[in-house]
Amino acid sequence: MTDHSTPDPAALPNGPNHDGRRSFIKQATGFLGLALAPPLISQAERLTAISKKVEGVTEMRLKVNGAVRTIQAEPRVTLLDALRERLDLTGSKKGCDHGQCGACTVLVDGRRVNSCLTLAVMAQGKEITTVEGLANGEELHPLQQAFIDHDGFQCGYCTPGQIMSGVACLKEGHAKTDGDIREWMSGNLCRCGAYPNIVAAIRQVEKSGFKS
Amino acid sequence: MNNFSYIQVNSAKEATGYRQATPQAAYIAGGTTLLDLMKGNLEEHPQLVDINLLPFKGIEQTSDGLRIGAMERMSDVGEHPLVLQQYPAVSESLLLAASPQLRNMASIGGNMMQRTRCGYFRDAAFPCNKRVPGSGCPAQEGNNHNLAILGTSEACIATSYPGDLAVALAALDAVMTLENAKGKQRRVPVTEFYVLPGKTPQRETVLEPGELIVAVTIPAAAHARRSTYLKVRERSSYAYALASAAVGLDVQNGTIRSARVALGGVGTKPWRSPEAEKVLTGAPATEATFRAPRPRPCVGPSHATTTASK
Ligand SMILES: Cc1cc2nc3c(=O)[nH]c(=O)nc-3n(C[C@H](O)[C@H](O)[C@H](O)COP(=O)(O)OP(=O)(O)OC[C@H]3O[C@@H](n4cnc5c(N)ncnc54)[C@H](O)[C@@H]3O)c2cc1C
Ligand code: SF4
Ligand code: FES
Ligand code: FES
């Protein structure tokens, strides 16, 4: 069950799970009604403005690659599992599931993060970009093209994470020198050791003056 | 990972209220420590209280020094112009830590609360006094080459705080602001925030249950402006410190006026070294001073001494 609620501070010393719960939800619904009033604001944006409690399987709305998608999931579901298992976006890879390899890198509000250590419930209301969202129709993103030009992969397992991380690295201005690229791409491991070619691919895009 | 309910809160009062109602609940900020541990079933919480909307934000100059909100992210703090100019050791400690992705996620408050990398602590199949009090410490006789040398006890020899930021903050006399359920704030120096393992290695900081980290304030000082963080790792990036040092020196006319030294990776907590500071203060800022061998440069209530005296 889900309740999107703003606790009455007076009810708080004992927390929300005491007998005042029902009136609590009622009040909260009243408050929600107000909050829902302004049109044109997305559901998720409205919800981040007030406290919310999520329990068990509930509906979550994720904005992925520009489109809002709905899933039914528990709060413990990670963004990576939501993308791969629920939304069929299997580009993002699960290497370690512990923040150690970077294979799951996606952009959240334009910043690169490890989706394996991000809860889907906490990614609601944010812009999520995965490797599937980079190309413009048939036209590859310049960094995708550069990975092909420079053989930036062997088995390809780390590649979506490398590319998402590389896109952010370029945007951050951390790709000015090869040394910088190596340091600022160190959150993405490659078992095949394609590192020199990955550096070359990022350098090519940096030299081309491409701005994300 | 166990199932849990999730609550996003807007105020410290709500946050501490939920923690009081469900004592086993945990705050979640970036989640990079918490979810990592919960995935290994090393921590279990029936409820996660999302504190990301708390107004513990901002990096600003105050009369006490630079105040950094606990919800600020490692990447933003590490690249902030005021931090870069006035506290280079802090900036370096942040930018040499973890990965760019993790630094975008990880908060300053969460960073201060990260847990040990001791392999036995991180494997639920092993006993570990820190994880399950009284169960034993396999590291004493086992694989312990990355664990602490200073401040150890019979119960635990882990580097409780394995990270970098708190080492730089300890060196530069930073002070943490904490807030409890009554809305009362208190200030605790970083050097007193972490506690030695003693007989209770499960207790790592003076933070009371439910108490929130609000901010950390670093006093302005000449030795802070001329400071650096050296980190030695098993690979050149994206690894925890085998050993590290945060050093700040105020040098005038070739003489060290004041010195600050803290060590990471070698103590059970970020290890301030007043001994090294004493030797440096007043000495010429020369390589000879820095290289000269020091008798007992770091003295701590070490486990080795205890064992030897038995
Ligand atoms: C692969 C990997 C490599 C890493 N390498 C390094 C490294 O080299 N150097 C380094 O320093 N760190 C390193 N880290 C650790 C990283 O810096 C921490 O995980 C991170 O800083 C934690 O911040 P967070 O916001 O994600 O915390 P969370 O995971 O959200 O929280 C951690 C803990 O702190 C509590 N907490 C969070 N905020 C507050 C608050 N404001 N008040 C009270 N309690 C709070 C939570 O309840 C939880 O118990 C690494 C982590 C990983 C996964
Ligand atoms: S050193 Fe500490 S953390 Fe490691 S096994 Fe022993 S008690 Fe646990
Ligand atoms: S799968 Fe997320 S970092 Fe490895
Ligand atoms: S291409 Fe195989 S892991 Fe990188």
Coordinates of C-alpha atoms and ligand atoms in Angstrom, one line a residue:
Chain A
M1 CA 0.0 0.0 0.0
T2 CA 1.1 3.5 -0.6
D3 CA 0.3 6.7 1.1
H4 CA 1.7 9.9 0.0
S5 CA 1.6 11.7 3.2
T6 CA 2.8 14.7 5.1
P7 CA 3.0 13.8 8.7
D8 CA 1.3 16.1 11.2
P9 CA 4.3 17.1 13.2
A10 CA 2.2 16.9 16.4
A11 CA 1.7 13.2 15.7
L12 CA 5.4 12.6 15.3
P13 CA 7.0 11.8 18.6
N14 CA 5.3 8.4 18.4
G15 CA 5.8 8.3 14.7
P16 CA 3.3 7.6 12.0
N17 CA 2.6 4.0 12.9
H18 CA 0.3 4.6 15.9
D19 CA -3.4 4.9 16.2
G20 CA -3.6 8.3 14.6
R21 CA -2.8 6.7 11.3
R22 CA -6.2 6.9 9.8
S23 CA -6.8 10.6 10.5
F24 CA -3.2 11.1 9.5
I25 CA -3.9 9.7 6.1
K26 CA -7.1 11.8 5.8
Q27 CA -5.2 14.9 6.6
A28 CA -2.5 13.9 4.2
T29 CA -5.1 13.4 1.5
G30 CA -6.5 16.8 2.1
F31 CA -3.0 18.2 1.8
L32 CA -2.4 16.2 -1.3
G33 CA -5.6 17.6 -2.8
L34 CA -4.1 21.1 -2.4
A35 CA -0.8 20.0 -3.7
L36 CA -2.4 18.4 -6.8
A37 CA -4.2 21.6 -7.6
P38 CA -1.8 23.4 -9.9
P39 CA -2.0 21.8 -13.4
L40 CA 0.9 21.3 -15.7
I41 CA 3.2 20.0 -13.0
S42 CA 4.2 16.3 -13.4
Q43 CA 2.9 13.8 -10.8
A44 CA 6.4 13.0 -9.7
E45 CA 7.3 16.7 -9.3
R46 CA 4.3 17.2 -7.1
L47 CA 5.2 14.2 -5.0
T48 CA 8.7 15.2 -4.3
A49 CA 7.4 18.4 -2.7
I50 CA 5.7 16.5 0.1
S51 CA 6.6 13.5 2.3
K52 CA 5.6 10.2 1.0
K53 CA 5.6 6.6 2.4
V54 CA 5.9 3.7 0.1
E55 CA 5.4 0.1 1.2
G56 CA 5.1 -3.2 -0.6
V57 CA 4.4 -3.4 -4.4
T58 CA 3.3 0.0 -5.6
E59 CA 3.2 1.9 -8.8
M60 CA 6.3 3.9 -9.6
R61 CA 6.7 6.4 -12.5
L62 CA 10.1 6.7 -14.0
K63 CA 11.1 9.1 -16.7
V64 CA 13.5 7.2 -18.9
N65 CA 15.0 8.6 -22.1
G66 CA 12.3 11.3 -22.2
A67 CA 9.2 9.0 -21.7
V68 CA 7.4 8.5 -18.4
R69 CA 7.0 4.7 -17.8
T70 CA 5.1 3.0 -15.0
I71 CA 6.2 -0.1 -13.1
Q72 CA 4.9 -2.1 -10.2
A73 CA 7.7 -2.7 -7.7
E74 CA 8.8 -2.8 -4.1
P75 CA 10.9 0.0 -2.6
R76 CA 13.9 -2.3 -2.5
V77 CA 14.1 -2.6 -6.3
T78 CA 17.2 -0.8 -7.6
L79 CA 17.0 1.5 -10.6
L80 CA 19.2 -1.0 -12.5
D81 CA 16.8 -3.9 -11.9
A82 CA 13.8 -1.7 -12.8
L83 CA 15.5 -0.8 -16.1
R84 CA 16.6 -4.3 -17.0
E85 CA 13.9 -6.5 -15.5
R86 CA 10.8 -4.3 -15.7
L87 CA 11.4 -1.9 -18.6
D88 CA 13.3 -4.2 -20.9
L89 CA 16.1 -1.7 -21.1
T90 CA 19.0 -4.2 -20.9
G91 CA 21.7 -1.9 -22.2
S92 CA 22.7 -1.0 -18.6
K93 CA 24.6 -4.0 -17.3
K94 CA 25.0 -5.6 -13.9
G95 CA 28.6 -6.4 -13.3
C96 CA 29.1 -6.3 -9.5
D97 CA 25.8 -4.9 -8.1
H98 CA 28.0 -3.1 -5.5
G99 CA 29.2 0.2 -7.0
Q100 CA 32.6 -1.3 -7.9
C101 CA 32.6 -1.7 -11.7
G102 CA 30.5 1.0 -13.4
A103 CA 28.8 -1.3 -15.9
C104 CA 25.4 0.0 -14.6
T105 CA 26.3 3.7 -15.1
V106 CA 23.3 5.9 -16.2
L107 CA 22.7 9.6 -16.0
V108 CA 20.2 10.9 -13.5
D109 CA 19.4 14.6 -14.0
G110 CA 22.5 14.7 -16.2
R111 CA 24.9 13.3 -13.6
R112 CA 26.5 9.9 -13.9
V113 CA 25.6 7.5 -11.1
N114 CA 25.7 3.8 -10.4
S115 CA 22.1 2.5 -11.0
C116 CA 22.9 -0.6 -8.9
L117 CA 23.1 1.5 -5.7
T118 CA 20.2 3.7 -6.6
L119 CA 16.6 2.8 -5.5
A120 CA 14.0 3.1 -8.3
V121 CA 11.7 4.7 -5.8
M122 CA 14.2 7.5 -5.2
A123 CA 14.7 8.1 -9.0
Q124 CA 11.1 9.1 -9.5
G125 CA 10.6 12.7 -10.8
K126 CA 14.2 12.7 -12.2
E127 CA 15.4 12.5 -15.8
I128 CA 17.0 9.1 -16.4
T129 CA 19.2 8.6 -19.4
T130 CA 20.4 5.1 -20.4
V131 CA 22.6 4.0 -23.3
E132 CA 19.3 3.3 -25.3
G133 CA 18.5 7.0 -25.1
L134 CA 21.8 8.4 -26.6
A135 CA 21.3 7.9 -30.3
N136 CA 19.1 10.3 -32.3
G137 CA 17.1 7.8 -34.3
E138 CA 19.6 6.0 -36.6
E139 CA 22.2 8.6 -35.9
L140 CA 24.6 7.4 -33.2
H141 CA 25.8 9.7 -30.5
P142 CA 29.4 10.9 -31.4
L143 CA 30.9 8.8 -28.5
Q144 CA 29.1 5.7 -29.7
Q145 CA 30.5 6.2 -33.1
A146 CA 34.0 6.9 -31.6
F147 CA 33.9 3.6 -29.7
I148 CA 33.3 1.8 -33.1
D149 CA 36.0 3.9 -34.8
H150 CA 38.5 3.1 -32.1
D151 CA 37.5 -0.5 -31.3
G152 CA 36.6 0.7 -27.7
F153 CA 35.5 -2.8 -26.7
Q154 CA 36.0 -6.5 -27.0
C155 CA 33.3 -8.5 -25.3
G156 CA 31.2 -5.3 -24.9
Y157 CA 29.9 -6.0 -21.5
C158 CA 31.3 -2.9 -19.9
T159 CA 30.6 -0.7 -23.0
P160 CA 27.2 0.8 -22.2
G161 CA 28.6 1.9 -18.8
Q162 CA 31.8 3.2 -20.4
I163 CA 29.8 5.2 -22.9
M164 CA 27.4 6.7 -20.4
S165 CA 30.4 7.6 -18.1
G166 CA 32.3 9.0 -21.1
V167 CA 29.4 11.2 -22.1
A168 CA 29.3 12.6 -18.6
C169 CA 33.1 12.9 -18.4
L170 CA 33.1 15.0 -21.6
K171 CA 30.3 17.2 -20.3
E172 CA 32.0 17.8 -17.0
G173 CA 35.2 19.0 -18.8
H174 CA 37.2 16.1 -17.3
A175 CA 38.5 14.8 -20.7
K176 CA 41.1 17.5 -21.5
T177 CA 44.1 15.2 -21.3
D178 CA 44.6 11.5 -21.6
G179 CA 45.7 11.5 -17.9
D180 CA 42.4 13.2 -17.0
I181 CA 40.4 10.8 -19.0
R182 CA 42.1 7.8 -17.3
E183 CA 41.5 9.3 -13.8
W184 CA 37.9 10.4 -14.4
M185 CA 37.0 7.1 -16.2
S186 CA 38.4 5.0 -13.3
G187 CA 34.9 4.2 -12.1
N188 CA 34.5 1.9 -15.1
L189 CA 36.4 -1.3 -15.2
C190 CA 37.0 -3.4 -18.3
R191 CA 38.0 -7.0 -17.9
C192 CA 39.0 -7.1 -21.6
G193 CA 41.5 -4.3 -21.1
A194 CA 40.2 -2.1 -23.9
Y195 CA 41.4 1.0 -21.9
P196 CA 43.7 2.5 -24.5
N197 CA 41.0 2.4 -27.1
I198 CA 38.4 3.8 -24.8
V199 CA 40.7 6.7 -24.0
A200 CA 41.2 7.2 -27.8
A201 CA 37.5 7.3 -28.4
I202 CA 36.8 9.9 -25.7
R203 CA 39.8 11.9 -26.9
Q204 CA 38.4 11.9 -30.4
V205 CA 35.0 13.4 -29.3
E206 CA 36.8 15.9 -27.0
K207 CA 39.0 17.1 -30.0
S208 CA 35.9 17.4 -32.2
G209 CA 34.7 20.1 -29.9
F210 CA 31.4 18.2 -29.4
K211 CA 29.3 19.6 -26.5
S212 CA 26.9 17.0 -25.1
Chain B
M1 CA 18.3 -7.3 0.6
N2 CA 15.4 -7.4 3.1
N3 CA 12.2 -5.7 2.2
F4 CA 11.5 -2.3 3.7
S5 CA 9.2 0.6 3.7
Y6 CA 10.4 3.9 2.3
I7 CA 9.6 7.4 3.6
Q8 CA 10.8 10.6 2.2
V9 CA 10.8 13.4 4.7
N10 CA 11.1 17.2 4.5
S11 CA 12.3 18.2 7.9
A12 CA 14.7 17.0 10.6
K13 CA 11.8 16.7 13.0
E14 CA 10.0 14.3 10.7
A15 CA 13.2 12.3 10.1
T16 CA 14.0 11.9 13.8
G17 CA 10.3 11.2 14.5
Y18 CA 10.3 8.3 12.2
R19 CA 13.5 7.0 13.6
Q20 CA 12.1 7.1 17.1
A21 CA 8.9 5.3 16.0
T22 CA 11.0 2.6 14.3
P23 CA 14.4 2.4 16.0
Q24 CA 15.7 -0.1 13.5
A25 CA 15.0 2.2 10.6
A26 CA 17.9 3.9 8.9
Y27 CA 18.4 7.2 7.2
I28 CA 19.3 7.0 3.5
A29 CA 21.2 9.8 1.7
G30 CA 23.2 8.6 -1.4
G31 CA 22.7 5.0 -0.4
T32 CA 26.2 4.0 -1.6
T33 CA 27.2 2.6 1.8
L34 CA 23.8 1.6 3.1
L35 CA 22.5 -0.4 0.1
D36 CA 25.9 -2.0 -0.4
L37 CA 25.7 -3.4 3.1
M38 CA 22.0 -4.3 2.9
K39 CA 22.6 -6.2 -0.3
G40 CA 25.1 -8.4 1.6
N41 CA 22.6 -8.8 4.5
L42 CA 25.2 -7.2 6.7
E43 CA 22.6 -4.6 7.8
E44 CA 18.8 -5.1 7.9
H45 CA 16.3 -2.2 8.3
P46 CA 12.5 -2.4 8.2
Q47 CA 12.3 1.2 7.0
L48 CA 14.5 3.6 5.1
V49 CA 14.0 7.3 5.8
D50 CA 15.1 9.4 2.8
I51 CA 16.7 12.6 4.1
N52 CA 17.7 14.0 0.8
L53 CA 15.2 16.8 1.0
L54 CA 16.4 18.1 4.4
P55 CA 17.8 21.6 4.2
F56 CA 21.3 20.5 5.2
K57 CA 22.7 22.1 2.1
G58 CA 25.1 24.8 1.1
I59 CA 28.8 25.5 1.1
E60 CA 29.3 28.9 2.7
Q61 CA 31.8 31.1 4.5
T62 CA 30.8 31.7 8.2
S63 CA 32.6 33.4 11.1
D64 CA 33.7 29.9 12.3
G65 CA 35.0 28.9 8.9
L66 CA 33.6 27.1 5.8
R67 CA 30.4 25.4 6.6
I68 CA 29.4 22.4 4.4
G69 CA 25.9 21.0 4.6
A70 CA 25.7 17.2 5.3
M71 CA 23.6 16.7 2.2
E72 CA 26.1 18.2 -0.2
R73 CA 27.7 15.6 -2.6
M74 CA 31.3 14.7 -2.6
S75 CA 31.8 15.8 -6.2
D76 CA 30.3 19.2 -5.6
V77 CA 32.3 19.8 -2.5
G78 CA 35.6 18.5 -4.0
E79 CA 35.3 20.9 -6.9
H80 CA 33.9 23.9 -5.1
P81 CA 36.2 27.0 -5.6
L82 CA 36.3 27.8 -1.8
V83 CA 37.3 24.3 -0.9
L84 CA 39.9 24.2 -3.7
Q85 CA 41.5 27.5 -2.7
Q86 CA 41.3 27.3 1.1
Y87 CA 41.3 23.6 2.0
P88 CA 43.2 21.8 -0.8
A89 CA 43.6 18.7 1.4
V90 CA 39.8 18.4 1.7
S91 CA 39.3 18.8 -2.0
E92 CA 42.0 16.2 -2.8
S93 CA 40.6 13.7 -0.1
L94 CA 37.3 13.9 -1.9
L95 CA 38.4 13.7 -5.5
L96 CA 40.8 10.8 -4.8
A97 CA 38.0 8.8 -3.2
A98 CA 35.7 6.2 -4.8
S99 CA 34.7 7.0 -8.4
P100 CA 33.1 10.0 -10.2
Q101 CA 29.8 8.1 -10.2
L102 CA 29.9 7.4 -6.5
R103 CA 31.0 10.9 -5.7
N104 CA 28.0 12.3 -7.5
M105 CA 25.8 10.2 -5.3
A106 CA 27.6 10.2 -1.9
S107 CA 26.8 12.8 0.7
I108 CA 29.2 14.4 3.2
G109 CA 27.1 13.0 6.1
G110 CA 27.0 9.5 4.6
N111 CA 30.8 9.6 4.0
M112 CA 31.5 10.2 7.6
M113 CA 29.4 7.1 8.5
Q114 CA 30.9 4.6 6.0
R115 CA 31.9 1.3 7.5
T116 CA 35.1 -0.8 7.5
R117 CA 36.4 -2.7 4.6
C118 CA 37.5 -5.6 6.8
G119 CA 36.7 -8.7 4.7
Y120 CA 35.3 -10.6 7.7
F121 CA 32.9 -7.8 8.5
R122 CA 31.8 -7.8 4.9
D123 CA 31.0 -11.5 4.8
A124 CA 28.0 -12.6 6.8
A125 CA 29.4 -16.2 6.9
F126 CA 32.1 -15.1 9.3
P127 CA 31.9 -14.1 13.0
C128 CA 32.8 -10.5 13.6
N129 CA 32.6 -8.6 16.9
K130 CA 31.7 -5.4 15.0
R131 CA 28.8 -6.9 13.2
V132 CA 27.6 -9.4 15.8
P133 CA 29.0 -8.3 19.2
G134 CA 30.7 -11.1 21.1
S135 CA 31.0 -13.4 18.1
G136 CA 34.8 -13.1 17.8
C137 CA 37.3 -11.5 15.5
P138 CA 38.8 -13.9 12.8
A139 CA 41.0 -11.0 11.6
Q140 CA 43.2 -11.3 14.6
E141 CA 44.7 -14.5 13.3
G142 CA 43.5 -14.2 9.7
N143 CA 43.8 -11.9 6.7
N144 CA 44.6 -8.5 8.3
H145 CA 47.2 -6.9 6.1
N146 CA 44.9 -3.9 5.3
L147 CA 43.7 -3.4 8.9
A148 CA 44.8 -1.0 11.6
I149 CA 48.1 -0.7 13.4
L150 CA 47.1 2.0 15.8
G151 CA 44.2 2.1 18.3
T152 CA 43.4 -1.6 18.0
S153 CA 41.8 -3.7 20.7
E154 CA 41.5 -7.4 21.5
A155 CA 38.0 -7.2 20.1
C156 CA 38.7 -5.5 16.8
I157 CA 41.6 -4.4 14.6
A158 CA 39.7 -2.9 11.7
T159 CA 40.1 0.6 10.2
S160 CA 36.6 1.5 11.2
Y161 CA 36.5 4.5 8.9
P162 CA 38.3 3.4 5.8
G163 CA 37.7 6.6 3.8
D164 CA 39.5 9.8 3.1
L165 CA 37.5 12.9 3.9
A166 CA 37.4 12.5 7.7
V167 CA 41.2 12.2 7.7
A168 CA 41.6 15.6 6.0
L169 CA 38.8 17.1 8.3
A170 CA 40.5 15.6 11.4
A171 CA 43.8 17.3 10.4
L172 CA 42.2 20.7 9.9
D173 CA 40.2 20.8 13.2
A174 CA 36.8 20.6 11.5
V175 CA 33.8 20.5 13.8
M176 CA 30.5 18.6 13.1
T177 CA 27.1 19.9 13.9
L178 CA 24.6 17.2 15.0
E179 CA 20.9 17.4 15.7
N180 CA 18.9 15.1 18.0
A181 CA 15.2 14.3 18.1
K182 CA 14.4 17.2 20.3
G183 CA 15.8 19.6 17.7
K184 CA 18.8 20.3 19.9
Q185 CA 22.1 20.8 18.1
R186 CA 25.5 20.1 19.4
R187 CA 29.0 20.5 18.0
V188 CA 31.6 17.8 18.1
P189 CA 35.2 18.0 16.7
V190 CA 35.8 15.3 14.0
T191 CA 38.7 14.1 16.2
E192 CA 36.2 13.2 18.9
F193 CA 33.4 12.0 16.6
Y194 CA 35.0 8.6 16.1
V195 CA 35.7 6.4 19.0
L196 CA 38.3 3.6 19.6
P197 CA 36.9 0.0 19.4
G198 CA 37.8 -1.1 22.9
K199 CA 35.4 -3.8 24.0
T200 CA 32.5 -2.4 21.9
P201 CA 33.7 -2.2 18.3
Q202 CA 30.0 -2.0 17.1
R203 CA 30.0 1.5 18.4
E204 CA 32.1 3.6 16.0
T205 CA 31.0 7.2 16.6
V206 CA 29.5 9.4 19.3
L207 CA 26.3 9.8 17.1
E208 CA 23.3 8.9 19.2
P209 CA 20.6 6.7 17.7
G210 CA 18.5 8.8 15.4
E211 CA 20.8 11.8 15.7
L212 CA 21.5 13.6 12.4
I213 CA 24.6 15.0 11.0
V214 CA 23.7 18.6 9.9
A215 CA 27.0 20.1 8.7
V216 CA 30.7 20.2 9.1
T217 CA 32.6 23.4 9.6
I218 CA 36.3 23.8 8.9
P219 CA 38.1 26.8 10.5
A220 CA 40.1 29.1 8.2
A221 CA 43.8 28.8 8.8
A222 CA 47.1 29.4 7.0
H223 CA 48.0 25.7 7.4
A224 CA 44.6 24.8 5.8
R225 CA 45.4 26.9 2.8
R226 CA 48.8 25.1 2.4
S227 CA 47.6 21.6 2.9
T228 CA 47.6 18.4 0.9
Y229 CA 46.3 14.8 1.0
L230 CA 48.6 11.9 0.0
K231 CA 46.9 8.6 -0.7
V232 CA 48.8 5.3 -1.3
R233 CA 46.7 2.6 -3.0
E234 CA 47.1 -0.8 -4.5
R235 CA 46.1 0.7 -7.9
S236 CA 46.5 4.3 -9.1
S237 CA 42.8 5.2 -8.8
Y238 CA 39.4 4.0 -7.5
A239 CA 40.7 2.2 -4.4
Y240 CA 40.7 2.6 -0.7
A241 CA 43.9 3.9 1.0
L242 CA 46.5 1.5 2.2
A243 CA 47.8 4.5 4.0
S244 CA 47.2 8.2 3.6
A245 CA 48.2 11.5 5.2
A246 CA 46.6 14.9 5.4
V247 CA 49.2 17.5 6.1
G248 CA 48.8 21.3 6.5
L249 CA 51.8 23.6 7.1
D250 CA 52.0 27.3 7.7
V251 CA 55.4 28.3 6.5
Q252 CA 56.8 31.8 7.0
N253 CA 60.3 32.8 6.0
G254 CA 61.3 29.1 5.7
T255 CA 60.1 28.2 9.2
I256 CA 57.0 26.1 10.0
R257 CA 54.8 28.2 12.2
S258 CA 52.0 25.6 12.6
A259 CA 51.5 22.1 11.4
R260 CA 48.6 19.7 11.2
V261 CA 49.0 16.0 10.5
A262 CA 46.4 13.2 10.3
L263 CA 46.9 9.6 9.1
G264 CA 44.4 7.4 7.3
G265 CA 44.3 3.7 6.7
V266 CA 46.5 2.9 9.6
G267 CA 44.4 3.6 12.7
T268 CA 41.1 2.3 13.9
K269 CA 39.9 5.9 13.4
P270 CA 41.3 8.9 11.5
W271 CA 44.5 9.3 13.4
R272 CA 45.7 12.8 14.3
S273 CA 49.4 12.9 15.1
P274 CA 50.2 15.6 17.7
E275 CA 53.7 14.0 17.9
A276 CA 54.5 14.7 14.3
E277 CA 53.0 18.2 14.6
K278 CA 55.2 19.0 17.6
V279 CA 58.3 17.9 15.8
L280 CA 57.4 20.1 12.7
T281 CA 56.3 23.2 14.5
G282 CA 59.2 25.7 14.7
A283 CA 61.5 23.6 12.5
P284 CA 62.9 24.8 9.2
A285 CA 60.7 23.7 6.2
T286 CA 63.4 21.6 4.7
E287 CA 63.6 18.1 3.3
A288 CA 65.9 17.2 6.1
T289 CA 63.2 18.1 8.6
F290 CA 60.6 16.0 6.8
R291 CA 62.9 13.0 6.3
A292 CA 64.5 12.8 9.7
P293 CA 63.7 9.6 11.5
R294 CA 61.4 10.2 14.5
P295 CA 61.4 8.1 17.6
R296 CA 57.8 6.8 18.1
P297 CA 56.1 9.3 15.8
C298 CA 52.7 7.9 16.6
V299 CA 51.8 6.5 19.9
G300 CA 48.4 4.8 20.5
P301 CA 46.8 2.4 22.9
S302 CA 47.7 -0.4 20.6
H303 CA 46.6 -4.0 20.8
A304 CA 50.2 -5.1 20.2
T305 CA 51.3 -3.5 23.5
T306 CA 48.5 -5.2 25.3
T307 CA 49.4 -8.6 24.0
A308 CA 53.1 -8.1 24.7
S309 CA 52.4 -7.2 28.3
K310 CA 50.5 -10.3 28.9
Ligands
LIG1 C1 33.1 0.8 -4.6 C2 33.2 1.9 -3.5 C3 34.4 2.5 -3.4 C4 34.6 3.5 -2.4 N1 35.8 4.1 -2.3 C5 36.0 5.1 -1.3 C6 37.2 5.8 -1.2 O1 38.2 5.5 -1.8 N2 37.3 6.7 -0.2 C7 36.2 7.1 0.5 O2 36.3 8.0 1.4 N3 35.0 6.5 0.4 C8 34.9 5.5 -0.5 N4 33.7 4.9 -0.6 C9 32.6 5.1 0.3 C10 31.7 6.3 -0.1 O3 32.4 7.5 0.1 C11 30.5 6.2 0.9 O4 29.8 5.1 0.5 C12 29.7 7.4 0.8 O5 30.4 8.6 1.1 C13 28.5 7.3 1.7 O6 27.6 8.4 1.5 P1 26.1 8.2 1.1 O7 25.4 9.5 1.1 O8 25.9 7.3 -0.1 O9 25.6 7.4 2.4 P2 24.4 6.4 2.7 O10 24.7 5.1 2.1 O11 23.1 7.0 2.3 O12 24.5 6.4 4.3 C14 25.5 5.8 5.0 C15 25.2 5.7 6.4 O13 25.2 7.0 7.0 C16 23.9 7.3 7.6 N5 23.7 8.7 7.2 C17 23.7 9.3 6.0 N6 23.6 10.6 6.1 C18 23.4 10.9 7.4 C19 23.2 12.1 8.2 N7 23.1 13.3 7.5 N8 23.1 12.0 9.5 C20 23.1 10.8 10.1 N9 23.4 9.6 9.5 C21 23.5 9.7 8.1 C22 23.0 6.3 6.9 O14 21.9 6.0 7.8 C23 23.8 5.1 6.7 O15 23.9 4.4 7.9 C24 33.5 3.9 -1.6 C25 32.3 3.2 -1.8 C26 32.1 2.2 -2.7 C27 30.8 1.6 -2.9
SF4_2 S1 38.7 -6.7 12.8 FE1 36.8 -5.8 13.5 S2 35.6 -5.7 11.7 FE2 37.2 -7.2 11.2 S3 36.5 -9.3 11.9 FE3 37.5 -8.4 13.7 S4 35.9 -7.4 14.8 FE4 35.1 -7.7 12.7
FES3 S1 26.9 -3.2 -11.4 FE1 26.8 -1.2 -10.6 S2 28.9 -0.7 -10.3 FE2 29.0 -2.8 -10.9
FES4 S1 34.9 -4.9 -23.4 FE1 34.8 -6.7 -22.2 S2 34.7 -5.9 -20.2 FE2 35.2 -4.2 -21.4

